Coordinates of C-alpha atoms in Angstrom, one line a residue:
M1 CA 0.0 0.0 0.0
A2 CA 2.7 2.5 1.0
L3 CA 4.7 1.9 -2.2
L4 CA 1.7 2.7 -4.4
L5 CA 1.3 6.1 -2.7
S6 CA 4.8 7.3 -3.8
T7 CA 4.5 6.3 -7.4
T8 CA 1.2 7.7 -8.6
A9 CA 2.6 11.2 -8.7
N10 CA 4.6 10.5 -11.8
I11 CA 1.7 9.3 -13.9
T12 CA 1.5 10.9 -17.4
T13 CA -2.0 11.6 -18.6
S14 CA -3.9 10.8 -21.7
P15 CA -6.6 13.0 -23.1
R16 CA -9.2 13.4 -20.5
K17 CA -12.7 12.0 -20.8
T18 CA -15.6 13.4 -18.7
V19 CA -16.6 11.0 -15.9
P20 CA -20.2 11.8 -15.4
F21 CA -22.5 11.1 -12.5
L22 CA -26.0 10.2 -11.7
P23 CA -28.9 12.6 -12.6
T24 CA -30.2 14.5 -9.7
G25 CA -33.7 15.0 -10.8
T26 CA -36.3 14.7 -13.4
P27 CA -36.2 17.3 -16.2
K28 CA -39.1 19.8 -16.1
R29 CA -41.7 19.5 -18.8
Q30 CA -42.4 22.6 -20.8
I31 CA -46.0 23.6 -21.2
T32 CA -47.0 25.2 -24.5
V33 CA -50.2 27.1 -25.3
K34 CA -51.9 25.7 -28.4
S35 CA -54.3 28.6 -29.2
L36 CA -55.4 32.0 -27.9
Q37 CA -58.5 33.9 -28.7
K38 CA -57.8 37.2 -30.5
R39 CA -59.8 40.1 -29.1
S40 CA -59.0 42.5 -31.8
K41 CA -56.5 42.9 -34.6
N42 CA -55.7 46.5 -33.5
L43 CA -55.2 45.6 -29.8
S44 CA -51.5 45.4 -28.8
P45 CA -50.5 42.2 -27.0
L46 CA -50.2 42.4 -23.2
R47 CA -46.6 42.7 -22.1
V48 CA -45.5 41.5 -18.6
A49 CA -42.2 42.4 -17.0
A50 CA -40.1 39.3 -16.2
P51 CA -37.3 39.1 -13.6
P52 CA -33.8 39.4 -15.0
S53 CA -32.1 36.1 -15.9
D54 CA -29.1 34.9 -14.0
P55 CA -26.3 33.9 -16.5
A56 CA -24.5 31.8 -13.8
A57 CA -27.7 29.9 -13.0
S58 CA -28.3 29.3 -16.7
D59 CA -24.7 28.0 -17.1
E60 CA -25.2 25.7 -14.1
E61 CA -28.4 24.3 -15.5
T62 CA -26.5 23.6 -18.8
V63 CA -23.7 21.8 -16.9
R64 CA -26.2 19.7 -15.0
K65 CA -27.9 18.7 -18.2
D66 CA -24.6 17.7 -19.8
E67 CA -23.7 15.7 -16.7
K68 CA -27.0 13.8 -16.8
E69 CA -26.5 12.9 -20.4
D70 CA -22.9 11.9 -19.9
Y71 CA -23.6 9.7 -16.9
G72 CA -26.4 8.0 -18.7
S73 CA -24.1 7.0 -21.6
L74 CA -21.4 5.8 -19.1
V75 CA -23.8 3.5 -17.3
D76 CA -25.0 2.1 -20.7
D77 CA -21.5 1.5 -21.9
E78 CA -19.9 0.1 -18.8
F79 CA -22.7 -1.4 -16.7
G80 CA -25.7 -1.7 -18.9
K81 CA -25.1 -5.2 -20.0
E82 CA -24.9 -6.6 -16.4
S83 CA -27.9 -8.2 -14.8
S84 CA -28.9 -6.5 -11.5
D85 CA -30.5 -9.8 -10.5
S86 CA -27.2 -11.7 -10.3
K87 CA -26.8 -11.4 -6.6
F88 CA -23.6 -12.3 -4.9
S89 CA -23.4 -15.0 -2.2
W90 CA -21.3 -13.6 0.6
R91 CA -21.0 -16.9 2.5
D92 CA -19.8 -19.0 -0.4
H93 CA -16.2 -17.7 -0.5
W94 CA -12.9 -18.1 1.3
Y95 CA -12.0 -15.2 3.6
P96 CA -8.4 -14.6 4.8
V97 CA -8.7 -14.0 8.6
S98 CA -5.0 -13.6 9.5
L99 CA -1.4 -13.8 8.4
V100 CA -0.2 -17.2 9.8
E101 CA 3.1 -15.7 11.0
D102 CA 1.1 -13.4 13.3
L103 CA -0.9 -16.2 15.0
D104 CA 0.4 -17.9 18.1
P105 CA 0.0 -21.7 17.8
N106 CA 0.0 -22.1 21.6
L107 CA -3.0 -19.8 22.2
P108 CA -6.6 -19.6 20.9
T109 CA -7.3 -16.4 19.0
A110 CA -10.7 -14.6 18.8
F111 CA -11.9 -13.3 15.4
Q112 CA -15.1 -11.9 13.9
L113 CA -16.2 -12.7 10.4
L114 CA -19.4 -11.3 8.9
G115 CA -20.6 -10.6 12.4
R116 CA -20.0 -14.1 13.7
D117 CA -17.5 -14.8 16.5
L118 CA -14.9 -17.4 15.8
V119 CA -12.0 -18.9 17.6
L120 CA -8.8 -19.8 15.7
W121 CA -6.4 -22.4 17.1
F122 CA -3.7 -24.8 16.0
D123 CA -4.4 -28.6 16.3
N124 CA -1.1 -30.2 17.0
N125 CA -2.6 -33.7 16.4
S126 CA -3.5 -33.0 12.8
N127 CA -1.0 -30.2 12.3
K128 CA -3.7 -27.9 11.0
W129 CA -5.3 -24.5 11.9
V130 CA -8.9 -24.9 13.0
A131 CA -11.8 -22.5 13.3
F132 CA -14.7 -23.0 15.7
D133 CA -17.8 -21.0 16.5
D134 CA -16.6 -19.1 19.6
K135 CA -19.0 -20.6 22.1
C136 CA -18.9 -23.8 24.1
P137 CA -22.0 -25.9 23.6
H138 CA -22.3 -26.4 27.3
R139 CA -23.1 -22.9 28.6
L140 CA -22.0 -20.8 25.6
A141 CA -18.8 -19.4 27.2
P142 CA -16.3 -18.1 24.7
L143 CA -13.8 -20.8 23.7
S144 CA -11.3 -18.1 22.7
E145 CA -10.8 -17.5 26.5
G146 CA -9.8 -21.2 26.8
R147 CA -6.4 -23.0 26.5
I148 CA -4.8 -25.8 24.7
D149 CA -4.8 -28.7 27.1
E150 CA -2.2 -31.5 27.7
N151 CA -3.8 -33.6 24.9
G152 CA -3.6 -30.8 22.4
H153 CA -7.3 -30.2 22.5
L154 CA -9.1 -26.8 23.0
Q155 CA -10.4 -26.6 26.5
C156 CA -13.1 -24.2 27.7
S157 CA -12.0 -22.1 30.6
Y158 CA -15.4 -22.1 32.2
H159 CA -16.1 -25.8 33.1
G160 CA -13.2 -27.6 31.3
W161 CA -15.0 -29.2 28.4
S162 CA -12.4 -30.2 25.7
F163 CA -12.7 -30.5 22.0
D164 CA -10.5 -32.1 19.3
G165 CA -9.8 -30.6 15.9
C166 CA -13.0 -32.1 14.4
G167 CA -15.1 -30.4 17.1
S168 CA -15.9 -33.6 18.9
C169 CA -16.1 -33.3 22.7
T170 CA -13.3 -35.3 24.3
R171 CA -13.8 -34.6 28.0
I172 CA -16.6 -33.5 30.3
P173 CA -15.1 -33.3 33.8
Q174 CA -18.4 -33.1 35.6
A175 CA -19.9 -36.2 33.9
A176 CA -20.2 -39.5 35.9
S177 CA -18.2 -42.5 34.6
E178 CA -21.3 -44.5 33.9
G179 CA -24.9 -44.0 32.8
P180 CA -26.5 -41.2 30.7
E181 CA -23.9 -38.7 31.8
A182 CA -21.1 -40.8 30.5
R183 CA -22.8 -41.0 27.1
A184 CA -23.3 -37.3 26.9
I185 CA -19.9 -36.9 25.5
Q186 CA -21.0 -38.7 22.4
S187 CA -24.0 -36.5 21.7
P188 CA -23.9 -34.2 18.7
R189 CA -25.1 -31.5 21.0
A190 CA -21.8 -31.7 22.8
C191 CA -19.8 -30.9 19.7
A192 CA -18.3 -27.5 18.8
T193 CA -19.3 -26.0 15.4
R194 CA -16.4 -26.3 13.0
F195 CA -15.8 -24.2 9.9
P196 CA -13.7 -25.2 6.8
T197 CA -10.2 -23.8 6.9
M198 CA -7.1 -23.8 4.7
V199 CA -3.6 -22.2 4.6
S200 CA -2.4 -20.7 1.4
Q201 CA 0.6 -18.4 0.7
G202 CA 1.0 -17.6 4.4
L203 CA -2.7 -16.7 4.9
L204 CA -5.3 -18.6 7.0
F205 CA -8.6 -18.8 5.2
V206 CA -12.0 -19.6 6.7
W207 CA -15.2 -20.6 4.8
P208 CA -18.0 -19.0 6.8
D209 CA -20.5 -21.8 6.4
E210 CA -20.2 -24.8 8.7
N211 CA -22.2 -26.9 6.1
G212 CA -20.2 -25.8 3.1
Q213 CA -17.2 -28.2 3.3
E214 CA -18.1 -29.7 -0.2
R215 CA -18.3 -26.2 -1.8
A216 CA -15.1 -25.1 0.0
N217 CA -13.2 -28.1 -1.3
A218 CA -14.3 -27.3 -4.9
T219 CA -13.3 -23.6 -4.6
K220 CA -9.8 -22.1 -4.7
P221 CA -8.9 -19.2 -2.4
P222 CA -7.8 -15.9 -3.9
M223 CA -4.2 -16.1 -4.8
L224 CA -1.3 -13.6 -4.7
P225 CA 0.4 -13.0 -8.1
D226 CA 3.2 -15.4 -9.1
D227 CA 5.7 -12.5 -8.7
F228 CA 5.6 -12.9 -5.0
D229 CA 7.4 -16.2 -5.3
K230 CA 10.1 -15.0 -7.6
P231 CA 13.6 -14.4 -6.1
E232 CA 13.9 -10.9 -7.7
F233 CA 10.9 -9.7 -5.7
S234 CA 11.0 -8.7 -2.0
S235 CA 7.7 -8.7 -0.1
V236 CA 6.3 -7.4 3.2
T237 CA 3.0 -8.0 4.9
I238 CA 0.9 -6.2 7.6
Q239 CA -2.5 -6.5 9.1
R240 CA -4.6 -4.1 11.2
D241 CA -8.1 -4.0 12.4
L242 CA -9.9 -0.7 11.5
F243 CA -12.9 0.8 13.0
Y244 CA -14.9 1.7 9.9
G245 CA -17.0 -0.3 7.6
Y246 CA -16.1 -2.7 4.8
D247 CA -17.5 -0.4 2.1
T248 CA -15.6 2.6 3.4
L249 CA -12.3 0.7 3.3
M250 CA -13.0 -0.8 -0.1
E251 CA -13.8 2.7 -1.5
N252 CA -10.5 3.9 0.0
V253 CA -8.3 1.2 -1.6
S254 CA -10.1 1.8 -4.9
D255 CA -9.0 5.4 -4.9
P256 CA -5.3 6.2 -5.7
S257 CA -5.9 9.9 -6.1
H258 CA -6.1 10.6 -2.4
I259 CA -2.5 9.5 -1.9
D260 CA -0.6 12.7 -2.5
F261 CA -2.8 14.6 0.0
A262 CA -3.8 12.1 2.7
H263 CA -0.2 10.8 2.9
H264 CA 1.8 13.9 2.2
K265 CA 5.4 13.5 3.1
V266 CA 4.8 9.9 4.1
T267 CA 4.5 8.3 0.7
G268 CA 3.2 11.1 -1.4
R269 CA 3.5 14.9 -2.0
R270 CA 0.7 17.4 -2.6
D271 CA 2.6 19.2 -5.4
R272 CA 2.7 16.0 -7.4
A273 CA -1.0 15.4 -7.8
K274 CA -2.1 14.9 -11.4
P275 CA -5.2 13.7 -13.3
L276 CA -5.6 9.9 -13.3
P277 CA -7.3 8.8 -16.4
F278 CA -8.6 5.4 -15.3
K279 CA -10.6 3.2 -17.7
L280 CA -12.9 0.3 -16.7
E281 CA -12.1 -2.7 -18.8
S282 CA -14.5 -5.4 -17.4
S283 CA -17.0 -5.9 -14.6
G284 CA -19.5 -8.4 -13.4
H285 CA -20.7 -10.2 -10.3
W286 CA -17.1 -11.4 -9.8
G287 CA -15.8 -7.7 -9.4
F288 CA -14.2 -5.4 -11.9
A289 CA -10.8 -4.6 -13.5
G290 CA -9.3 -1.5 -15.2
A291 CA -6.1 0.5 -15.7
S292 CA -4.6 3.8 -16.5
D293 CA -2.4 4.6 -19.5
G294 CA 1.0 6.2 -19.3
N295 CA 4.1 5.8 -17.2
P296 CA 3.7 4.5 -14.6
R297 CA 0.9 2.3 -15.6
I298 CA -1.5 1.4 -12.8
S299 CA -3.8 -1.6 -13.3
A300 CA -6.3 -2.6 -10.7
K301 CA -8.6 -5.6 -10.1
F302 CA -11.3 -6.2 -7.6
V303 CA -12.1 -9.9 -6.9
A304 CA -15.2 -10.1 -4.8
P305 CA -15.8 -10.1 -2.0
C306 CA -12.7 -8.5 -0.5
Y307 CA -9.6 -8.9 -2.6
Y308 CA -8.1 -5.8 -4.3
M309 CA -4.9 -5.9 -6.4
N310 CA -2.9 -2.9 -7.7
K311 CA 0.0 -3.4 -10.1
I312 CA 2.3 -0.4 -10.8
E313 CA 4.7 -0.7 -13.8
I314 CA 7.4 1.9 -14.2
D315 CA 9.7 2.2 -17.2
T316 CA 12.9 3.9 -16.1
K317 CA 16.5 4.3 -17.3
L318 CA 19.4 4.1 -14.9
P319 CA 22.9 5.4 -15.6
V320 CA 24.7 2.0 -15.4
V321 CA 22.2 -0.7 -16.0
G322 CA 20.2 1.1 -18.6
D323 CA 16.5 0.5 -19.2
Q324 CA 14.6 -1.1 -16.3
K325 CA 11.0 -2.1 -15.7
W326 CA 10.1 -1.7 -12.0
I327 CA 7.1 -3.5 -10.8
I328 CA 5.2 -3.0 -7.5
W329 CA 2.3 -5.1 -6.3
I330 CA -0.1 -4.0 -3.5
C331 CA -2.6 -6.7 -2.8
S332 CA -5.1 -6.0 0.0
F333 CA -7.7 -8.2 1.6
N334 CA -10.4 -6.1 3.2
V335 CA -12.2 -8.5 5.5
P336 CA -15.7 -7.6 6.8
M337 CA -15.5 -8.5 10.5
A338 CA -18.6 -6.8 11.7
P339 CA -20.7 -3.7 10.8
G340 CA -18.3 -0.8 11.3
K341 CA -15.2 -3.0 11.7
T342 CA -12.8 -4.4 9.0
R343 CA -9.5 -6.2 9.0
S344 CA -7.0 -4.9 6.4
I345 CA -4.4 -7.4 5.3
V346 CA -1.9 -6.0 2.9
C347 CA 0.8 -8.0 1.0
S348 CA 3.2 -5.9 -1.1
A349 CA 6.1 -6.8 -3.3
R350 CA 8.6 -5.0 -5.6
N351 CA 11.6 -5.9 -7.8
F352 CA 13.8 -2.9 -6.9
F353 CA 15.5 -1.4 -3.8
Q354 CA 15.1 -4.8 -2.1
F355 CA 17.6 -3.8 0.6
T356 CA 15.1 -1.3 2.0
M357 CA 12.6 -4.1 2.7
P358 CA 12.5 -7.0 5.2
G359 CA 13.7 -10.3 3.9
P360 CA 15.7 -13.5 4.6
A361 CA 18.9 -12.3 2.9
W362 CA 21.8 -11.2 5.1
W363 CA 21.8 -7.8 3.5
Q364 CA 18.1 -7.1 4.1
V365 CA 18.6 -5.6 7.5
V366 CA 15.4 -3.6 7.8
P367 CA 13.2 -5.3 10.4
R368 CA 9.5 -6.0 9.6
W369 CA 8.4 -4.0 12.6
H370 CA 10.2 -0.9 11.3
E371 CA 8.4 -1.2 7.9
H372 CA 5.1 -1.4 9.9
W373 CA 5.8 2.1 11.4
T374 CA 5.5 3.6 7.9
S375 CA 2.5 1.4 7.0
N376 CA 0.7 2.5 10.2
K377 CA 1.3 6.2 9.2
V378 CA -0.5 5.4 6.0
Y379 CA -3.4 3.9 8.0
D380 CA -3.5 6.9 10.4
G381 CA -3.5 9.4 7.5
D382 CA -6.7 7.8 6.3
M383 CA -8.3 7.1 9.6
I384 CA -9.8 10.4 10.7
V385 CA -10.8 11.4 7.2
L386 CA -12.7 8.1 6.6
Q387 CA -14.3 8.4 10.1
G388 CA -15.8 11.8 9.2
Q389 CA -16.8 10.5 5.7
E390 CA -18.5 7.4 7.2
K391 CA -20.4 9.5 9.7
I392 CA -22.0 11.5 6.9
F393 CA -22.9 8.4 4.9
L394 CA -24.5 6.8 8.0
S395 CA -26.5 10.0 8.7
K396 CA -27.7 10.1 5.1
S397 CA -28.8 6.5 5.2
M398 CA -30.7 7.1 8.5
E399 CA -32.5 10.2 7.0
G400 CA -34.3 8.2 4.4
S401 CA -34.9 4.7 3.2
E402 CA -32.9 5.1 0.0
D403 CA -29.7 3.0 -0.4
V404 CA -26.6 5.1 -0.1
N405 CA -25.0 3.2 -3.0
K406 CA -27.9 4.2 -5.3
E407 CA -27.8 7.8 -4.2
Y408 CA -24.0 7.9 -4.1
T409 CA -23.5 10.3 -7.0
K410 CA -26.2 12.6 -5.6
I411 CA -24.6 12.7 -2.1
T412 CA -21.0 13.1 -3.6
F413 CA -19.6 15.0 -6.5
T414 CA -17.3 12.8 -8.7
P415 CA -16.6 14.6 -12.0
T416 CA -13.1 13.2 -12.8
Q417 CA -11.9 9.8 -14.1
A418 CA -9.8 9.4 -10.9
D419 CA -13.0 8.3 -9.2
R420 CA -13.9 5.7 -11.8
F421 CA -13.0 2.7 -9.7
V422 CA -14.8 4.1 -6.6
L423 CA -18.0 4.4 -8.7
A424 CA -17.3 0.9 -10.0
F425 CA -17.1 -0.6 -6.5
R426 CA -20.3 1.2 -5.4
N427 CA -22.0 0.0 -8.5
W428 CA -20.9 -3.6 -7.8
L429 CA -22.1 -3.4 -4.2
R430 CA -25.5 -2.1 -5.3
R431 CA -26.0 -4.5 -8.2
H432 CA -24.5 -7.7 -6.8
G433 CA -23.7 -7.3 -3.2
N434 CA -27.1 -6.4 -1.8
S435 CA -25.5 -3.0 -0.7
Q436 CA -23.8 -4.6 2.3
P437 CA -22.2 -7.9 3.5
E438 CA -24.5 -10.7 4.6
W439 CA -24.1 -10.4 8.3
F440 CA -24.8 -13.4 10.6
S441 CA -26.0 -11.0 13.3
F442 CA -26.8 -7.3 12.9
S443 CA -28.6 -4.8 15.1
S444 CA -29.6 -1.4 13.7
Q445 CA -29.8 -0.1 17.3
Q446 CA -26.0 -0.6 17.8
P447 CA -24.1 2.5 16.8
S448 CA -21.2 2.2 14.4
P449 CA -17.8 2.5 16.1
S450 CA -16.8 5.4 13.9
T451 CA -19.7 7.5 15.3
V452 CA -18.8 7.0 19.0
L453 CA -15.0 6.4 19.2
S454 CA -12.6 9.3 19.9
K455 CA -9.6 10.2 17.8
C456 CA -7.3 8.5 20.3
Q457 CA -9.3 5.3 20.1
M458 CA -9.5 5.4 16.3
L459 CA -5.7 5.8 16.1
D460 CA -4.9 3.2 18.7
R461 CA -2.1 1.2 17.1
F462 CA -1.6 -1.0 20.1
E463 CA -5.0 -2.7 20.1
Q464 CA -5.5 -2.6 16.4
H465 CA -2.1 -3.9 15.3
T466 CA 0.7 -4.4 17.8
L467 CA -1.1 -7.0 19.9
K468 CA -2.0 -8.9 16.7
C469 CA 1.5 -8.7 15.0
S470 CA 4.2 -11.1 16.1
S471 CA 7.0 -8.8 14.9
C472 CA 5.7 -5.6 16.6
R473 CA 4.7 -7.4 19.7
E474 CA 8.2 -8.9 20.2
A475 CA 9.9 -5.6 19.3
Y476 CA 7.6 -3.6 21.8
S477 CA 8.5 -6.1 24.5
A478 CA 12.2 -5.8 23.7
F479 CA 12.0 -1.9 23.7
Q480 CA 10.3 -2.1 27.2
T481 CA 13.0 -4.4 28.5
G482 CA 15.8 -2.2 27.1
Q483 CA 14.2 0.9 28.6
K484 CA 14.0 -0.7 32.0
F485 CA 17.6 -1.8 31.8
L486 CA 18.8 1.7 30.8
I487 CA 16.8 3.3 33.6
G488 CA 18.4 0.9 36.1
A489 CA 21.8 1.7 34.6
T490 CA 21.1 5.4 35.0
V491 CA 20.3 5.0 38.6
A492 CA 23.3 2.9 39.2
F493 CA 25.7 5.3 37.5
C494 CA 24.2 8.2 39.4
A495 CA 24.5 6.4 42.7
T496 CA 28.2 5.5 42.2
A497 CA 29.3 8.8 40.6
G498 CA 30.2 10.2 44.0
I499 CA 32.2 7.2 45.2
P500 CA 35.5 7.5 43.3
S501 CA 38.0 9.9 44.8
D502 CA 39.4 11.1 41.5
L503 CA 37.5 13.7 39.4
Q504 CA 38.0 11.9 36.1
S505 CA 36.2 8.7 37.3
R506 CA 33.3 10.8 38.6
I507 CA 33.0 12.6 35.3
V508 CA 33.0 9.3 33.4
L509 CA 30.2 7.8 35.6
A510 CA 28.2 11.0 35.3
G511 CA 28.6 10.9 31.6
L512 CA 27.5 7.3 31.4
A513 CA 24.4 8.2 33.5
L514 CA 23.5 10.9 31.0
V515 CA 24.0 8.6 28.1
S516 CA 21.8 5.9 29.7
A517 CA 19.1 8.4 30.5
A518 CA 19.1 9.8 27.0
L519 CA 18.9 6.3 25.5
A520 CA 16.1 5.4 27.9
Y521 CA 14.2 8.5 26.8
A522 CA 14.8 7.7 23.1
L523 CA 13.4 4.2 23.6
H524 CA 10.4 5.7 25.4
E525 CA 9.7 8.0 22.4
L526 CA 10.2 5.2 19.8
Q527 CA 7.7 3.0 21.7
K528 CA 5.0 5.4 20.8
N529 CA 5.2 4.1 17.2
F530 CA 3.7 0.8 18.6
V531 CA 1.0 2.5 20.7
F532 CA -0.3 5.9 19.5
V533 CA 1.0 8.7 17.3
D534 CA -1.3 11.7 16.7
Y535 CA -1.9 12.6 13.1
V536 CA -2.7 16.2 12.2
H537 CA -2.8 16.9 8.4
A538 CA -2.6 20.6 8.8
E539 CA 0.7 20.4 10.8
I540 CA 2.5 18.6 7.9
D541 CA 3.9 21.4 5.6

């Protein structure tokens, strides 16, 4: 994601086409008078003074008329052949729920998918990751609060019921050794609900239908491009839970034009913003695809329900090696966890400047957690902007019964081709996605997180990312340990500085105390990158 932000500024544009938008009303019908009775040939016609016409208003009406006509032709050309009846089945797909490297195989992990609470855990007996409904069949306690017992089974922390990787109950401590209680362990009602799972390309996928094993076996999960496996490409991954809706995040990743402003001096620059002449090449219930011309060339593909790929190809010429084709991939999975909450999993790769990215080679010294500091700045730059945007959309949807996706181009003003993929996503969501994911549980009375959370809560890196990232979690712990050691060293040097009789030794100990204190303070400041960093766009010149 971050790499895409820094490359869009150099795009060369082709002749612009008008990107129209939806008509905002019905044209007024003009009433004509067919005949009038003449009173007298010599009688002059009655003249009535009319108010002066407003040239600006007239021009505005003309523009609106042109916009209506242009948008109508766009819809006919790009979306007219699709059937609005071809609805999308949200539960018949593989969803990536986590990067495997960020899961702890010794602990159960809670997760939400389409509003349903799941528990993810590693079954050592079958050497597979497993997903259960996050409730014990006994008294509905969350299994994610349990533990892996001595037999490698998932044990509920409330009454100690245990379950194997298939979901079968293996132990009921309270049951008698004989009689009906002893047979209760064999009851189907004692089993945990298990969902199909698979691991592919470092991602754990879950099929959100416990009865869909046959369909899951016949369906391949979304795949990363082959370039990710080539030795000339270096890759990095990150995941973060975001407190705004699936549609808000999908709209954001479909929009490269925000990069130079929302991420100014992080991965873009305001003075490099240019027109982005995107063209939609294909669309359907599966998603859509398109690209821009010029250098760099940006191609995008949305694979429903949550996979979005961006490929940036840059033709460049270097002094020594000559002509080069640089390629950047930014592949994002935008997983609908619950209404108003989405997990972003981003896998990016490139075939140049590999030494600045994490990797297995000895010369790739940049740690993964350091790369995440930059990626989290990108998330933070979008966070407050998208929070405000989502609040308005939610208020609009509550004002009337109309679908926001149908009224999108009335609520917003999208006159440029840079918004073409945003309109394409909103069109897909309206035509095929029933305007929102198919939630397992949804209460309209429960407010969306973006409407109630403060800025500090929205930008909370610790809860949203650090605790869920193995690299950042370990680095944060190491920073804390280092800080405690340096504070202790500072105290020790200060306490012993007055003991030596010679002045030189005292100066050395005092100097070491200052250095330790400075390093402890530096680690304290760096730790904020794991917890919270305020983001104010206006303060970035």
